[in-house]
Amino acid sequence: MGLDNVDVWFQDEARFGQQNTTTRLWAERGSRPRVVKQQQFEYAYLFGSVCPARGIGEAMVVPWVNKNIMVEHLKQLSAVTEKGRHAVVIMDGAG
């Protein structure tokens, strides 16, 4: 099999969410007021891959990342891989 029939994909995921840490309130000088802070947060994950040689990318926004999400993403890549070609996915191994 020659490399001219191989599409190289680079995969990564990123978490997006908001967690503010700056809080201001009126208090007497020298006192240490208690500040109630939100403890739970919602995040979204962008899970995607790019194939620079073909100039295309595939991605999905999901509420979490796990093995099943990876399987779905590989199905995405399989669907856009032309018949007779192979896809190699390079992953960073983080997480």
PDB file of C-alpha atoms in Angstrom:
ATOM      1  CA  MET A   1       0.000   0.000   0.000  1.00  0.00           C
ATOM      2  CA  GLY A   2       1.459   3.341  -1.019  1.00  0.00           C
ATOM      3  CA  LEU A   3       1.215   6.475   1.084  1.00  0.00           C
ATOM      4  CA  ASP A   4      -0.501   8.271  -1.787  1.00  0.00           C
ATOM      5  CA  ASN A   5      -3.682   6.402  -0.742  1.00  0.00           C
ATOM      6  CA  VAL A   6      -3.443   7.488   2.916  1.00  0.00           C
ATOM      7  CA  ASP A   7      -5.117  10.523   4.489  1.00  0.00           C
ATOM      8  CA  VAL A   8      -3.374  11.689   7.673  1.00  0.00           C
ATOM      9  CA  TRP A   9      -5.723  13.249  10.240  1.00  0.00           C
ATOM     10  CA  PHE A  10      -4.718  15.157  13.379  1.00  0.00           C
ATOM     11  CA  GLN A  11      -7.216  14.828  16.247  1.00  0.00           C
ATOM     12  CA  ASP A  12      -7.653  16.883  19.412  1.00  0.00           C
ATOM     13  CA  GLU A  13     -10.337  17.881  21.867  1.00  0.00           C
ATOM     14  CA  ALA A  14     -10.912  21.030  23.889  1.00  0.00           C
ATOM     15  CA  ARG A  15     -13.168  21.900  26.819  1.00  0.00           C
ATOM     16  CA  PHE A  16     -15.112  25.155  26.807  1.00  0.00           C
ATOM     17  CA  GLY A  17     -16.938  26.655  29.752  1.00  0.00           C
ATOM     18  CA  GLN A  18     -16.984  29.644  32.021  1.00  0.00           C
ATOM     19  CA  GLN A  19     -15.858  29.880  35.602  1.00  0.00           C
ATOM     20  CA  ASN A  20     -15.588  33.432  36.853  1.00  0.00           C
ATOM     21  CA  THR A  21     -13.327  33.996  39.839  1.00  0.00           C
ATOM     22  CA  THR A  22     -13.499  37.766  40.318  1.00  0.00           C
ATOM     23  CA  THR A  23     -16.100  38.816  42.885  1.00  0.00           C
ATOM     24  CA  ARG A  24     -16.585  42.231  44.452  1.00  0.00           C
ATOM     25  CA  LEU A  25     -18.755  43.289  47.353  1.00  0.00           C
ATOM     26  CA  TRP A  26     -18.961  46.019  49.968  1.00  0.00           C
ATOM     27  CA  ALA A  27     -17.403  45.156  53.326  1.00  0.00           C
ATOM     28  CA  GLU A  28     -15.822  46.913  56.268  1.00  0.00           C
ATOM     29  CA  ARG A  29     -12.087  47.421  55.986  1.00  0.00           C
ATOM     30  CA  GLY A  30     -10.196  44.649  57.757  1.00  0.00           C
ATOM     31  CA  SER A  31     -13.114  42.197  57.677  1.00  0.00           C
ATOM     32  CA  ARG A  32     -13.114  38.936  55.731  1.00  0.00           C
ATOM     33  CA  PRO A  33     -16.613  38.609  54.262  1.00  0.00           C
ATOM     34  CA  ARG A  34     -17.868  35.260  53.088  1.00  0.00           C
ATOM     35  CA  VAL A  35     -18.626  35.112  49.381  1.00  0.00           C
ATOM     36  CA  VAL A  36     -21.058  32.537  48.026  1.00  0.00           C
ATOM     37  CA  LYS A  37     -19.720  31.116  44.787  1.00  0.00           C
ATOM     38  CA  GLN A  38     -21.314  28.829  42.239  1.00  0.00           C
ATOM     39  CA  GLN A  39     -19.780  25.364  42.625  1.00  0.00           C
ATOM     40  CA  GLN A  40     -21.091  23.565  39.544  1.00  0.00           C
ATOM     41  CA  PHE A  41     -20.429  24.492  35.955  1.00  0.00           C
ATOM     42  CA  GLU A  42     -21.486  23.182  32.582  1.00  0.00           C
ATOM     43  CA  TYR A  43     -18.922  22.558  29.900  1.00  0.00           C
ATOM     44  CA  ALA A  44     -18.979  21.596  26.256  1.00  0.00           C
ATOM     45  CA  TYR A  45     -16.247  19.720  24.452  1.00  0.00           C
ATOM     46  CA  LEU A  46     -15.179  20.291  20.868  1.00  0.00           C
ATOM     47  CA  PHE A  47     -13.933  16.999  19.499  1.00  0.00           C
ATOM     48  CA  GLY A  48     -12.411  17.216  16.033  1.00  0.00           C
ATOM     49  CA  SER A  49      -9.814  16.295  13.443  1.00  0.00           C
ATOM     50  CA  VAL A  50      -8.261  17.963  10.420  1.00  0.00           C
ATOM     51  CA  CYS A  51      -6.692  16.529   7.287  1.00  0.00           C
ATOM     52  CA  PRO A  52      -4.332  19.271   6.022  1.00  0.00           C
ATOM     53  CA  ALA A  53      -3.527  17.482   2.751  1.00  0.00           C
ATOM     54  CA  ARG A  54      -7.193  17.467   1.740  1.00  0.00           C
ATOM     55  CA  GLY A  55      -8.050  20.763   3.432  1.00  0.00           C
ATOM     56  CA  ILE A  56     -10.980  19.302   5.351  1.00  0.00           C
ATOM     57  CA  GLY A  57     -11.984  18.834   8.954  1.00  0.00           C
ATOM     58  CA  GLU A  58     -14.644  17.061  10.963  1.00  0.00           C
ATOM     59  CA  ALA A  59     -15.828  18.006  14.449  1.00  0.00           C
ATOM     60  CA  MET A  60     -18.605  17.518  16.959  1.00  0.00           C
ATOM     61  CA  VAL A  61     -19.649  19.435  20.066  1.00  0.00           C
ATOM     62  CA  VAL A  62     -20.485  17.041  22.893  1.00  0.00           C
ATOM     63  CA  PRO A  63     -21.300  17.335  26.624  1.00  0.00           C
ATOM     64  CA  TRP A  64     -18.483  14.912  27.601  1.00  0.00           C
ATOM     65  CA  VAL A  65     -15.643  12.903  26.075  1.00  0.00           C
ATOM     66  CA  ASN A  66     -15.393   9.139  26.377  1.00  0.00           C
ATOM     67  CA  LYS A  67     -14.705   6.031  24.294  1.00  0.00           C
ATOM     68  CA  ASN A  68     -18.148   6.121  22.665  1.00  0.00           C
ATOM     69  CA  ILE A  69     -17.587   9.692  21.482  1.00  0.00           C
ATOM     70  CA  MET A  70     -14.269   8.619  19.965  1.00  0.00           C
ATOM     71  CA  VAL A  71     -15.996   5.760  18.130  1.00  0.00           C
ATOM     72  CA  GLU A  72     -18.588   8.207  16.746  1.00  0.00           C
ATOM     73  CA  HIS A  73     -15.829  10.562  15.651  1.00  0.00           C
ATOM     74  CA  LEU A  74     -13.991   7.741  13.869  1.00  0.00           C
ATOM     75  CA  LYS A  75     -17.260   6.948  12.076  1.00  0.00           C
ATOM     76  CA  GLN A  76     -17.354  10.605  10.967  1.00  0.00           C
ATOM     77  CA  LEU A  77     -13.856  10.298   9.532  1.00  0.00           C
ATOM     78  CA  SER A  78     -14.724   7.001   7.873  1.00  0.00           C
ATOM     79  CA  ALA A  79     -17.737   8.597   6.182  1.00  0.00           C
ATOM     80  CA  VAL A  80     -15.596  11.298   4.516  1.00  0.00           C
ATOM     81  CA  THR A  81     -12.732   8.974   3.560  1.00  0.00           C
ATOM     82  CA  GLU A  82     -13.047   8.177  -0.127  1.00  0.00           C
ATOM     83  CA  LYS A  83     -13.423   4.573  -1.241  1.00  0.00           C
ATOM     84  CA  GLY A  84     -10.027   2.956  -1.788  1.00  0.00           C
ATOM     85  CA  ARG A  85      -8.256   5.324   0.621  1.00  0.00           C
ATOM     86  CA  HIS A  86      -7.132   4.775   4.216  1.00  0.00           C
ATOM     87  CA  ALA A  87      -7.262   7.200   7.151  1.00  0.00           C
ATOM     88  CA  VAL A  88      -4.521   7.432   9.782  1.00  0.00           C
ATOM     89  CA  VAL A  89      -5.473   9.443  12.875  1.00  0.00           C
ATOM     90  CA  ILE A  90      -2.693  11.048  14.947  1.00  0.00           C
ATOM     91  CA  MET A  91      -3.742  11.668  18.587  1.00  0.00           C
ATOM     92  CA  ASP A  92      -1.918  13.513  21.360  1.00  0.00           C
ATOM     93  CA  GLY A  93      -2.684  10.921  24.042  1.00  0.00           C
ATOM     94  CA  ALA A  94      -3.725  13.535  26.610  1.00  0.00           C
ATOM     95  CA  GLY A  95      -6.423  12.758  29.150  1.00  0.00           C
TER      96      GLY A  95
END
